[in-house]
XYZ file of C-alpha atoms in Angstrom:
753
model
C 111.395 192.234 -23.251
C 113.195 192.162 -20.035
C 116.656 192.789 -19.192
C 118.852 193.513 -15.612
C 121.655 196.444 -16.368
C 123.441 198.351 -13.610
C 121.077 198.126 -10.636
C 118.392 198.321 -13.425
C 115.263 196.717 -14.491
C 113.971 197.666 -17.517
C 110.390 196.020 -19.137
C 109.412 196.932 -22.787
C 106.696 195.988 -24.405
C 105.681 197.340 -28.073
C 103.574 200.618 -26.046
C 105.326 201.196 -23.006
C 108.577 200.765 -20.985
C 108.312 199.673 -16.997
C 111.711 200.911 -15.344
C 112.458 200.367 -12.043
C 115.663 200.994 -9.841
C 117.969 199.260 -6.612
C 118.525 201.868 -4.793
C 121.430 201.501 -2.015
C 119.031 201.145 0.440
C 117.432 198.339 -1.502
C 114.335 199.679 -2.192
C 112.537 199.318 -5.278
C 112.317 202.943 -7.270
C 109.788 203.292 -9.648
C 112.176 205.248 -12.633
C 109.596 205.500 -15.232
C 106.574 203.878 -16.957
C 105.313 205.271 -20.041
C 105.905 205.227 -23.346
C 108.797 203.152 -24.438
C 112.453 204.813 -23.830
C 115.776 203.167 -23.756
C 116.990 200.929 -20.701
C 119.828 203.551 -20.590
C 117.964 206.249 -20.161
C 116.949 205.008 -16.355
C 119.548 207.167 -15.028
C 117.791 210.465 -16.100
C 114.304 209.504 -14.420
C 116.315 209.106 -11.097
C 115.182 212.171 -8.760
C 117.464 213.768 -7.059
C 117.068 214.701 -3.349
C 118.686 217.335 -2.901
C 118.981 217.731 0.876
C 116.146 216.377 1.081
C 113.097 217.950 2.896
C 113.583 218.914 7.050
C 111.129 216.331 8.794
C 112.259 213.541 6.689
C 113.107 210.125 8.212
C 116.467 208.093 6.719
C 117.333 204.573 6.659
C 120.472 205.552 6.220
C 122.047 208.477 8.449
C 122.660 211.147 6.751
C 121.553 209.868 3.358
C 118.843 211.764 2.156
C 117.900 209.335 -0.302
C 116.890 206.801 1.402
C 114.045 208.419 2.447
C 111.110 206.343 1.543
C 108.322 209.102 2.105
C 109.943 211.573 -0.301
C 110.668 208.736 -3.551
C 109.116 207.291 -6.157
C 108.616 203.610 -5.474
C 106.948 200.564 -6.818
C 106.120 198.997 -3.977
C 106.596 200.349 -0.234
C 105.865 198.817 3.439
C 104.980 201.065 6.920
C 106.230 202.215 9.836
C 109.751 202.653 8.458
C 109.439 206.880 7.661
C 107.095 206.551 4.120
C 103.896 208.115 5.882
C 102.349 207.666 2.271
C 99.180 204.631 1.717
C 101.056 201.403 1.957
C 100.415 198.477 0.008
C 100.285 196.278 2.745
C 99.044 195.778 6.131
C 100.388 193.521 9.079
C 100.035 194.286 13.421
C 103.905 194.749 12.770
C 105.566 197.501 10.743
C 107.105 196.115 7.318
C 110.832 197.142 5.899
C 110.892 194.891 3.211
C 114.125 194.902 0.799
C 115.428 194.055 -2.716
C 116.895 189.743 -2.003
C 116.435 188.726 -5.327
C 115.218 188.385 -8.856
C 114.774 185.715 -12.339
C 113.013 187.163 -14.900
C 111.331 183.841 -16.445
C 110.754 182.779 -20.217
C 106.024 182.329 -20.002
C 103.944 182.742 -17.456
C 104.502 182.021 -14.187
C 101.558 180.019 -13.084
C 99.603 180.813 -10.069
C 99.091 178.310 -6.939
C 96.412 179.246 -5.218
C 93.000 178.748 -7.524
C 93.539 182.692 -8.938
C 92.662 182.865 -12.765
C 95.794 184.978 -14.831
C 96.658 186.350 -17.819
C 98.275 183.069 -20.458
C 100.273 184.470 -22.863
C 102.912 186.330 -20.967
C 106.453 186.528 -22.929
C 108.618 186.843 -20.378
C 107.932 186.898 -15.921
C 110.198 189.431 -13.888
C 110.099 187.629 -10.383
C 111.298 190.135 -7.812
C 112.338 188.904 -4.171
C 111.912 191.767 -1.295
C 112.151 189.979 2.570
C 112.803 191.003 5.676
C 113.328 188.903 9.461
C 109.909 186.153 8.769
C 108.527 187.635 5.246
C 109.633 187.136 1.806
C 106.965 189.105 -1.536
C 107.591 187.738 -4.261
C 106.739 190.833 -7.036
C 105.434 189.539 -9.963
C 105.722 191.546 -13.370
C 103.947 190.043 -16.715
C 105.136 191.534 -19.561
C 102.376 191.342 -22.506
C 102.182 193.123 -25.726
C 100.707 196.158 -25.182
C 100.154 195.081 -21.283
C 101.908 195.084 -18.061
C 100.796 193.029 -14.968
C 101.561 192.974 -11.693
C 100.788 190.490 -8.291
C 101.932 189.883 -5.081
C 102.904 186.605 -3.311
C 103.269 186.721 0.524
C 105.588 183.866 2.182
C 105.440 184.284 6.336
C 109.339 182.410 6.996
C 108.844 183.287 10.547
C 107.833 180.770 13.094
C 104.883 182.613 14.273
C 101.607 183.460 12.694
C 101.486 186.161 10.546
C 97.158 188.836 9.935
C 97.527 190.695 6.205
C 95.236 193.291 7.283
C 96.126 194.011 2.908
C 97.883 193.136 0.553
C 97.760 194.509 -2.163
C 98.953 193.250 -5.669
C 100.697 196.405 -6.958
C 101.284 199.789 -5.900
C 103.735 202.379 -8.102
C 104.636 205.907 -7.459
C 103.715 207.762 -10.783
C 105.347 211.824 -11.514
C 102.968 214.252 -11.779
C 98.940 214.770 -11.472
C 96.282 212.906 -13.417
C 92.631 212.341 -13.556
C 90.959 209.007 -12.267
C 87.481 208.059 -14.214
C 85.587 205.496 -12.428
C 82.302 203.891 -13.645
C 79.706 203.687 -10.914
C 75.999 202.605 -10.495
C 73.495 199.829 -9.050
C 71.016 197.096 -10.997
C 69.949 198.323 -14.657
C 72.118 202.109 -14.146
C 75.464 199.953 -14.396
C 78.507 201.833 -15.568
C 78.723 205.317 -15.028
C 81.411 207.202 -15.388
C 82.605 209.757 -12.630
C 86.628 211.894 -13.509
C 87.921 214.134 -11.096
C 91.270 214.903 -10.661
C 93.903 212.970 -8.133
C 94.999 215.784 -5.503
C 95.904 215.340 -2.258
C 93.038 213.697 -0.432
C 92.830 210.604 -1.904
C 90.364 209.146 -4.002
C 89.147 205.113 -3.074
C 87.140 203.082 -6.135
C 86.060 199.662 -4.028
C 83.049 196.815 -3.606
C 82.744 195.545 -0.334
C 79.892 193.612 -1.962
C 80.847 190.259 -1.804
C 81.807 190.603 -5.554
C 83.004 193.114 -8.251
C 79.918 194.825 -8.434
C 77.934 197.175 -10.399
C 78.542 199.690 -6.866
C 81.948 200.045 -8.638
C 83.613 197.983 -11.315
C 86.855 197.034 -10.634
C 88.254 198.891 -13.656
C 89.094 202.652 -13.815
C 91.290 204.733 -16.031
C 93.823 207.362 -14.985
C 94.825 210.245 -17.398
C 96.572 213.197 -18.047
C 94.652 216.905 -17.338
C 93.373 217.255 -21.403
C 93.118 213.920 -22.198
C 91.785 212.893 -25.574
C 89.656 210.001 -27.451
C 92.925 210.039 -29.957
C 95.792 211.919 -27.848
C 96.947 212.083 -24.210
C 99.027 209.763 -21.432
C 96.582 207.346 -20.528
C 97.025 203.766 -18.030
C 93.479 201.890 -18.386
C 93.745 200.351 -14.923
C 92.435 196.867 -14.128
C 91.874 193.604 -11.655
C 91.817 190.095 -12.549
C 89.610 189.102 -10.230
C 85.812 189.622 -9.378
C 85.920 189.868 -5.516
C 85.745 192.659 -3.078
C 88.400 195.159 -4.825
C 89.623 199.046 -3.415
C 91.966 201.472 -5.703
C 93.359 204.275 -4.308
C 95.369 207.336 -6.052
C 96.592 209.993 -3.784
C 99.018 212.834 -4.571
C 101.886 213.342 -2.470
C 103.730 216.959 -1.456
C 105.967 215.388 -3.929
C 103.886 215.881 -7.278
C 103.735 212.409 -7.133
C 100.968 209.734 -7.244
C 100.617 207.179 -6.280
C 98.160 204.512 -7.103
C 97.260 200.590 -5.935
C 95.114 198.217 -6.448
C 93.966 195.498 -4.920
C 91.588 193.645 -2.418
C 89.766 195.763 -0.444
C 90.560 195.151 3.131
C 87.898 195.867 4.876
C 87.576 193.373 7.405
C 90.273 190.945 5.645
C 92.242 189.736 8.329
C 93.791 186.798 6.982
C 96.113 183.957 8.956
C 99.638 183.514 7.637
C 100.945 180.441 9.249
C 104.995 179.281 9.132
C 105.354 178.160 5.941
C 102.246 179.602 3.879
C 101.488 182.035 0.789
C 99.210 184.748 -0.053
C 98.703 185.118 -3.293
C 97.249 188.577 -5.061
C 94.579 188.674 -7.817
C 96.908 189.655 -11.188
C 96.705 193.826 -12.209
C 96.639 194.978 -15.469
C 98.349 198.294 -16.532
C 97.464 200.015 -19.898
C 99.323 202.490 -21.251
C 98.884 204.308 -24.265
C 100.281 207.960 -25.372
C 97.146 208.104 -27.979
C 94.733 208.555 -25.793
C 92.289 206.535 -24.442
C 90.590 205.050 -27.278
C 94.792 203.715 -27.764
C 94.149 202.976 -24.330
C 91.070 200.473 -25.326
C 91.783 198.879 -28.363
C 95.324 197.958 -26.426
C 93.091 196.709 -23.350
C 90.038 194.902 -25.567
C 93.578 193.024 -27.611
C 94.935 192.057 -24.515
C 91.754 190.804 -23.356
C 90.421 188.810 -26.247
C 94.474 186.959 -26.884
C 95.075 186.565 -23.156
C 91.973 186.966 -20.762
C 88.992 184.594 -22.406
C 89.446 180.876 -22.632
C 91.767 179.817 -25.468
C 88.612 178.163 -27.425
C 86.823 181.169 -27.631
C 89.420 183.483 -28.505
C 88.531 185.038 -32.066
C 85.641 182.837 -32.194
C 82.538 184.216 -32.798
C 79.355 184.584 -30.931
C 76.214 182.559 -32.536
C 72.848 184.737 -33.020
C 70.418 184.071 -29.981
C 67.174 183.702 -28.426
C 65.938 183.897 -24.902
C 63.215 182.995 -23.695
C 62.803 185.286 -20.829
C 60.910 188.328 -21.825
C 58.428 186.022 -23.657
C 57.666 183.288 -20.943
C 59.010 184.205 -17.676
C 57.932 181.180 -15.459
C 55.151 180.467 -17.768
C 55.732 177.801 -20.368
C 55.529 174.269 -21.309
C 57.277 172.332 -24.640
C 54.694 173.568 -26.773
C 55.242 177.190 -25.838
C 59.114 177.092 -26.352
C 59.237 174.880 -30.032
C 56.468 177.595 -31.655
C 59.337 180.338 -29.723
C 61.871 178.694 -31.090
C 60.694 178.144 -34.864
C 59.889 181.918 -34.752
C 63.189 182.583 -32.961
C 64.691 180.333 -35.950
C 62.110 181.988 -39.373
C 64.109 185.054 -37.748
C 67.952 183.772 -38.495
C 68.783 183.052 -34.806
C 71.476 180.463 -34.297
C 71.083 179.836 -30.428
C 67.501 178.665 -28.474
C 68.380 179.398 -24.632
C 65.781 178.232 -22.563
C 65.665 181.087 -19.403
C 64.555 180.336 -15.571
C 61.260 178.619 -14.917
C 62.690 174.609 -16.237
C 63.390 172.816 -13.188
C 61.766 171.464 -9.723
C 58.688 173.295 -8.793
C 60.016 176.937 -10.303
C 56.804 178.478 -11.132
C 58.248 181.899 -9.249
C 61.370 183.045 -7.964
C 60.185 181.918 -4.232
C 60.555 178.475 -5.074
C 63.221 175.670 -6.093
C 67.084 177.240 -5.955
C 68.882 174.099 -5.587
C 67.139 171.285 -6.743
C 67.963 170.937 -10.734
C 65.885 168.227 -11.705
C 63.748 168.531 -14.992
C 60.321 169.706 -14.751
C 58.606 166.982 -16.274
C 54.942 168.801 -16.317
C 57.022 171.338 -18.581
C 59.279 168.928 -20.573
C 58.235 165.545 -20.818
C 60.830 164.889 -22.796
C 63.083 166.721 -20.524
C 66.094 168.540 -21.732
C 67.670 166.135 -24.164
C 63.959 165.615 -26.358
C 63.561 169.886 -25.873
C 67.649 169.836 -27.155
C 66.926 167.175 -29.549
C 63.659 168.874 -30.968
C 65.263 172.690 -31.225
C 68.692 171.221 -33.102
C 65.881 169.907 -35.295
C 65.642 172.798 -36.352
C 68.567 173.372 -37.323
C 69.670 175.648 -34.232
C 71.511 175.443 -30.793
C 70.485 174.758 -27.681
C 71.490 177.023 -24.318
C 70.073 176.686 -20.667
C 69.852 178.817 -17.850
C 71.105 178.416 -14.623
C 71.973 179.460 -11.128
C 74.120 176.940 -8.930
C 75.238 179.300 -6.357
C 71.736 179.953 -5.081
C 69.167 178.328 -2.961
C 65.702 178.755 -2.121
C 64.829 178.527 1.466
C 61.697 176.698 -0.413
C 64.161 174.029 -1.631
C 64.488 169.987 -1.442
C 68.133 171.326 -1.042
C 67.986 173.889 1.883
C 65.969 171.002 4.021
C 68.161 168.594 3.142
C 71.197 171.156 4.295
C 70.491 174.372 6.128
C 73.761 174.363 6.940
C 75.269 175.061 3.645
C 74.048 178.116 3.402
C 76.717 181.100 3.671
C 75.231 182.509 7.110
C 77.515 185.378 9.326
C 76.523 184.252 12.694
C 72.790 186.372 12.539
C 69.076 185.376 10.835
C 69.832 184.575 7.612
C 68.326 187.411 5.005
C 66.525 186.962 2.136
C 67.183 188.891 -1.447
C 65.434 187.828 -3.637
C 64.018 185.093 -1.756
C 66.845 183.125 -1.922
C 69.940 182.799 -0.434
C 74.008 181.673 -1.451
C 75.196 179.042 -0.914
C 78.796 178.357 1.190
C 81.162 178.068 -1.396
C 84.141 177.884 1.172
C 83.161 173.937 1.833
C 84.005 170.679 -0.547
C 81.265 169.341 -0.140
C 78.692 172.663 -1.786
C 81.013 172.970 -4.760
C 81.292 168.427 -5.179
C 77.193 169.261 -5.189
C 76.969 172.215 -7.556
C 79.884 170.571 -9.925
C 77.727 167.257 -9.545
C 74.455 168.765 -10.005
C 75.808 171.199 -13.198
C 77.555 168.757 -14.646
C 74.569 166.133 -15.017
C 72.370 168.304 -16.022
C 75.564 170.008 -18.832
C 75.494 166.106 -20.162
C 72.632 165.679 -20.331
C 71.308 167.049 -23.430
C 73.006 169.058 -26.518
C 74.240 171.539 -24.934
C 76.502 174.132 -26.461
C 75.251 177.757 -23.925
C 74.941 178.512 -20.075
C 73.845 181.257 -18.779
C 75.229 181.418 -15.632
C 73.818 183.977 -13.166
C 73.713 184.763 -9.681
C 70.895 187.335 -7.643
C 71.944 188.634 -5.123
C 74.680 190.402 -2.578
C 77.169 188.388 0.080
C 76.965 188.493 3.550
C 80.418 187.136 3.519
C 82.990 189.811 4.740
C 86.813 189.999 4.051
C 89.091 187.027 4.151
C 85.561 184.828 3.704
C 84.735 186.672 0.627
C 87.887 185.759 -0.556
C 87.559 182.788 0.161
C 84.541 182.429 -1.296
C 85.127 183.177 -4.636
C 88.361 180.780 -4.603
C 85.471 178.468 -4.494
C 83.622 180.079 -7.328
C 86.748 179.699 -9.461
C 87.032 176.320 -8.655
C 83.124 175.274 -9.195
C 83.786 177.169 -12.421
C 87.293 175.527 -13.492
C 85.740 171.830 -12.923
C 83.031 172.314 -14.833
C 84.020 173.819 -18.096
C 87.672 172.968 -18.442
C 86.296 169.595 -19.339
C 83.029 170.946 -21.852
C 85.810 174.079 -24.047
C 82.331 173.380 -26.315
C 79.603 175.099 -23.913
C 79.589 178.723 -24.815
C 79.680 180.188 -20.415
C 78.026 183.749 -20.474
C 78.228 184.989 -16.673
C 75.528 187.206 -15.358
C 74.885 188.850 -11.576
C 71.444 190.572 -11.745
C 72.737 191.739 -14.962
C 76.370 193.696 -14.856
C 76.816 192.705 -11.185
C 80.157 190.837 -11.391
C 81.748 191.931 -14.898
C 85.257 191.741 -14.548
C 88.488 190.505 -16.487
C 87.733 187.604 -13.263
C 85.333 185.738 -14.559
C 86.160 186.308 -18.326
C 88.897 184.186 -18.104
C 86.102 181.286 -16.882
C 83.596 182.185 -20.688
C 84.146 184.703 -22.860
C 81.470 187.551 -22.499
C 79.285 188.510 -19.663
C 75.470 189.809 -19.787
C 75.993 193.275 -20.049
C 72.735 194.631 -17.517
C 69.645 193.770 -16.860
C 68.762 197.075 -18.549
C 68.464 196.167 -22.219
C 66.720 200.289 -23.468
C 69.053 200.824 -26.358
C 69.448 204.903 -24.554
C 70.520 203.464 -21.208
C 72.817 201.097 -23.133
C 74.853 203.987 -24.766
C 76.303 204.475 -20.769
C 76.740 200.949 -19.969
C 77.942 199.790 -23.360
C 80.020 202.507 -24.388
C 81.957 202.945 -20.686
C 81.957 199.407 -20.339
C 84.590 199.980 -24.223
C 86.758 201.802 -21.977
C 88.268 198.731 -19.928
C 85.892 195.462 -22.046
C 85.905 194.166 -26.058
C 82.540 194.659 -27.702
C 83.597 190.246 -27.796
C 82.677 189.517 -24.040
C 79.089 192.261 -24.105
C 75.855 190.603 -24.518
C 73.863 192.880 -25.726
C 69.871 191.890 -26.799
C 66.991 193.598 -27.909
C 63.620 193.743 -25.936
C 60.532 194.982 -26.649
C 59.204 198.707 -26.098
C 58.305 200.950 -23.553
C 61.238 198.834 -21.465
C 60.412 197.312 -18.664
C 63.372 199.119 -17.041
C 62.603 202.069 -18.613
C 59.265 202.478 -19.910
C 60.843 204.894 -22.295
C 60.073 203.869 -25.890
C 62.102 203.176 -28.728
C 62.393 202.322 -32.051
C 62.976 198.960 -33.202
C 65.695 199.967 -35.923
C 67.580 201.979 -32.424
C 67.493 198.934 -30.692
C 68.810 196.608 -33.475
C 71.754 199.617 -34.127
C 73.473 198.933 -30.248
C 73.007 195.858 -29.670
C 74.980 195.425 -33.095
C 77.917 196.451 -30.615
C 78.185 193.414 -29.365
C 77.060 189.695 -29.103
C 73.787 189.980 -30.687
C 70.197 188.303 -29.324
C 66.580 189.113 -28.616
C 64.775 188.699 -25.612
C 60.657 189.428 -26.136
C 57.988 187.204 -27.242
C 57.971 187.515 -31.033
C 53.893 185.541 -31.111
C 53.152 189.035 -30.647
C 55.632 190.785 -33.240
C 54.119 192.761 -36.311
C 54.259 191.149 -40.052
C 56.773 194.679 -40.624
C 58.756 193.649 -37.279
C 59.983 190.516 -38.391
C 61.234 191.432 -41.723
C 63.287 193.994 -39.359
C 64.349 191.260 -37.026
C 65.243 189.444 -40.201
C 66.656 192.076 -42.280
C 69.371 193.130 -38.467
C 70.169 189.268 -38.445
C 71.301 189.179 -41.515
C 73.293 192.334 -42.150
C 74.795 191.008 -38.506
C 75.960 188.152 -39.791
C 77.402 189.851 -42.616
C 79.484 191.952 -40.233
C 79.627 189.632 -37.234
C 83.367 189.481 -37.597
C 84.231 193.466 -37.601
C 81.500 194.120 -35.239
C 82.624 191.374 -32.318
C 86.252 191.505 -32.897
C 87.104 194.913 -34.361
C 88.997 197.949 -33.247
C 86.725 199.780 -30.763
C 86.156 203.056 -31.710
C 83.803 206.395 -29.633
C 82.984 208.806 -31.950
C 81.251 212.085 -31.740
C 77.327 210.554 -31.555
C 78.309 206.718 -31.744
C 80.820 204.102 -32.137
C 83.022 202.792 -34.522
C 84.788 198.736 -35.505
C 86.993 198.048 -37.747
C 88.494 195.111 -39.656
C 89.979 194.576 -42.732
C 89.476 197.216 -44.715
C 85.177 197.924 -43.612
C 84.221 200.230 -40.914
C 80.716 200.702 -39.384
C 79.436 203.289 -37.901
C 76.569 203.882 -35.823
C 75.470 207.945 -34.908
C 73.030 207.733 -31.762
C 70.308 210.274 -30.911
C 68.831 211.119 -27.942
C 65.387 214.099 -28.160
C 64.972 216.053 -31.359
C 65.823 219.430 -31.578
C 62.824 221.808 -33.588
C 64.261 222.705 -37.014
C 67.970 221.043 -36.478
C 70.808 222.093 -38.384
C 72.825 219.978 -40.897
C 73.988 216.892 -38.658
C 77.869 215.138 -39.194
C 79.900 211.832 -39.453
C 83.295 211.926 -37.985
C 85.104 208.551 -38.010
C 88.228 207.652 -37.032
C 91.005 205.089 -37.480
C 91.068 205.936 -41.471
C 94.097 206.255 -44.140
C 94.165 209.716 -45.219
C 95.150 208.647 -48.703
C 92.499 206.287 -48.830
C 89.376 206.055 -50.980
C 86.115 204.926 -48.940
C 82.748 204.557 -50.151
C 80.219 204.939 -47.546
C 76.309 203.968 -47.638
C 74.123 203.864 -45.020
C 71.783 201.474 -44.023
C 68.059 200.634 -45.300
C 65.737 202.064 -42.309
C 62.008 202.468 -42.745
C 59.517 204.689 -41.167
C 56.333 203.505 -39.725
C 52.891 205.136 -40.654
C 51.607 205.642 -36.573
C 54.895 207.700 -35.792
C 53.335 210.668 -37.972
C 50.395 210.430 -36.230
C 47.870 213.908 -37.048
C 50.559 214.452 -39.440
C 48.334 212.248 -41.815
C 45.431 213.752 -42.508
C 47.691 216.901 -44.244
C 49.010 214.763 -46.757
C 45.646 212.156 -46.873
C 43.888 212.907 -49.914
C 40.680 212.337 -47.803
C 40.314 213.184 -43.766
C 41.672 210.248 -41.874
C 40.838 209.251 -37.730
C 45.039 208.963 -36.498
C 43.358 206.728 -34.159
C 41.227 205.177 -36.677
C 41.470 201.942 -38.088
C 42.372 202.809 -41.462
C 45.610 204.098 -40.153
C 46.542 201.090 -37.676
C 46.074 199.142 -40.095
C 48.346 201.128 -42.360
C 50.668 201.069 -39.817
C 50.659 197.476 -39.215
C 51.865 196.990 -43.164
C 52.753 200.314 -44.403
C 56.419 201.711 -44.398
C 58.107 204.466 -46.222
C 61.918 204.710 -46.642
C 64.277 206.986 -44.494
C 66.474 208.881 -46.097
C 69.225 207.157 -47.519
C 73.521 208.115 -48.264
C 75.783 207.112 -50.475
C 79.221 208.756 -51.413
C 82.704 207.977 -51.812
C 85.323 210.121 -50.201
C 89.261 210.204 -48.922
C 89.850 209.276 -44.946
C 90.783 212.356 -44.291
C 87.245 214.186 -45.373
C 85.531 211.274 -44.032
C 87.853 211.623 -40.661
C 87.649 215.697 -40.312
C 83.751 215.087 -41.002
C 81.469 214.898 -43.403
C 78.004 216.332 -43.737
C 74.600 213.902 -43.023
C 71.780 214.121 -45.507
C 69.155 217.633 -43.805
C 66.931 215.960 -40.969
C 63.208 216.796 -40.208
C 62.660 219.750 -39.790
C 58.936 220.425 -39.585
C 58.066 221.272 -42.999
C 57.410 217.591 -44.301
C 58.133 214.110 -45.451
C 60.916 213.768 -48.194
C 62.476 210.647 -48.675
C 66.156 212.610 -49.145
C 66.123 214.107 -45.853
C 65.989 211.932 -42.918
C 63.633 211.526 -40.660
C 65.296 210.769 -37.093
C 62.411 210.995 -34.217
C 63.518 210.821 -30.140
C 65.638 207.871 -29.463
C 66.406 207.351 -33.636
C 69.528 206.381 -34.944
C 71.855 205.634 -38.121
C 74.525 203.345 -39.160
C 77.124 203.396 -42.008
C 79.054 200.695 -43.806
C 83.004 202.138 -45.443
C 85.076 199.908 -46.958
C 88.039 200.644 -49.086
C 87.288 201.035 -52.729
C 89.596 198.352 -54.972
C 91.812 199.700 -57.690
C 90.044 197.741 -60.697
C 93.163 198.712 -62.820
C 93.802 196.153 -66.344
C 97.339 195.466 -65.994
């Protein structure tokens, strides 16, 4: 609900309230943002300046309440007395003041090609102005989230250059901590938490894209906030380009936070009558800790960001050909892999790179999307038909934004590449096409559309494998061009599941999720690294948006050797896929994968759309009376104590039945220890034990019990772990990087009527 009462704007969602007041000087005071309160409480939240501060600049002489530098504001200017960071930068001072407002039912649609959240209950539009400029501030109310954006219009007669325009700015009372997520290729989403102090904290990307270096999403939390307690605000941007966010504490103990397009080299000319629209910022307040914030944010993304045809729709278990083939394949090899994938339970076969032009390595043919008939004599049409006849869907990898210098497209149109007036610089042997040019966008739309319509294709992995050379306004125009291309290709084809990818998680953001419901988390599929990547992504993004694959071990990114069970257990908490050479699997490995896929399908809705929670040493998901929890180990200590399982979100008085997912131990993991229990002396590297390792497994300890939700949330002991004294099927024999999965289901009453 949004209302305007006694010069106060009140926005009330299910989990938050936002109160804004108009000052006598026409500024927009940030009265309150937090847990739900009454509109009538607005007066209690007003700050009272008293005699003010000695050197303060007053907008109205003698009125200490007109000092913009010490006031909690929802928008501010520069050069007129507020010396904190300004959300707007022009070549002149800015002193925007209230002009008018309107309350709209539903959404206020974007006008300049940016994606946005859809399904708002109401939208408040507050118009601020000064001579020659009009600024509209949009506040869209969703049940658990408030979104904000800004539209600046040149109402004067001269051109104006915009150097900075944030999507929102807000002053919050007191001290906060800022958690950001940084990294690089195969090392995405490392968290870092710092107190917000007098020196400005900045989270920014200048690579041309949202980037794996600094994800646009971040958290503000009160000191001491925990998973289930304390105030936490999740903040994100519906945008895929250069972004900027900052937080800074003022002398008056006000924390100013803002977010928007990066101002680095941003010089946007605004001619008379023209407008500049910012991306939509998302603000999610929780009084129930980090877990409460992520649950609200997940609901928002699942119901208001991802495309409507894929909201709540289960994602298929896929097999991707890349790790099994790379560029070296023909149709016979692909069909053999497809038959193996089908026999294991996969539902979708994805042909990755190498299917077009002379694409036998990464030096050639990007841009030439003509099927290589030597590899695929029947084309994509024939391959898709044969795979369809097996009972699987067919998907395809593309990288339409890039071009190799060794390509027919580049030879015909060298002027189509994105340049910076210097000699082109290559990354992974490729250049970016200039998506700011309409003819380039038309070419991509025509080429990709023709490919997608040539066969029954139900999935596309859209990749992008380099950073940009575009700066500032050009980089923003590129992102608008990308949105235009994806909108034109995929809106008419809602049956296609689009998974965006950019060297893994280089473009994991809400902007891309408006076009496709999931994103490839990282090119690093090592499950121990994925604990960090997926765990930190879960703070801001639901697991239904995670592309999570089981790959071969040792892992190509870390050389770490992890159990197949753990690779599966980590990948369950997302959109499951497999990406390895199935021809080289042992029969017992195939059996394990079949069991993994069967189990995942049984609990797919829970894994993909259940409420995600972070528990000690692991994760859990909950949906409709079913909880699935995973605990993950790194290095096993000698003589370990009992492990404990502590769940969240159960009903204290209800009884639950807990079982562990059955796991098997391979003989080979015991090595030379086998000779201590075998009746004969066996060589641990000999034929007998190597053969046994290929065919024989031992059951690991299985746990089963019934308890109340109160007990399970208090924490229960697990079966004893291996302590160096031998194997027992009633203990857990976890190795380094081992894991366990537990299913917890409500008990139902069977009493006679």
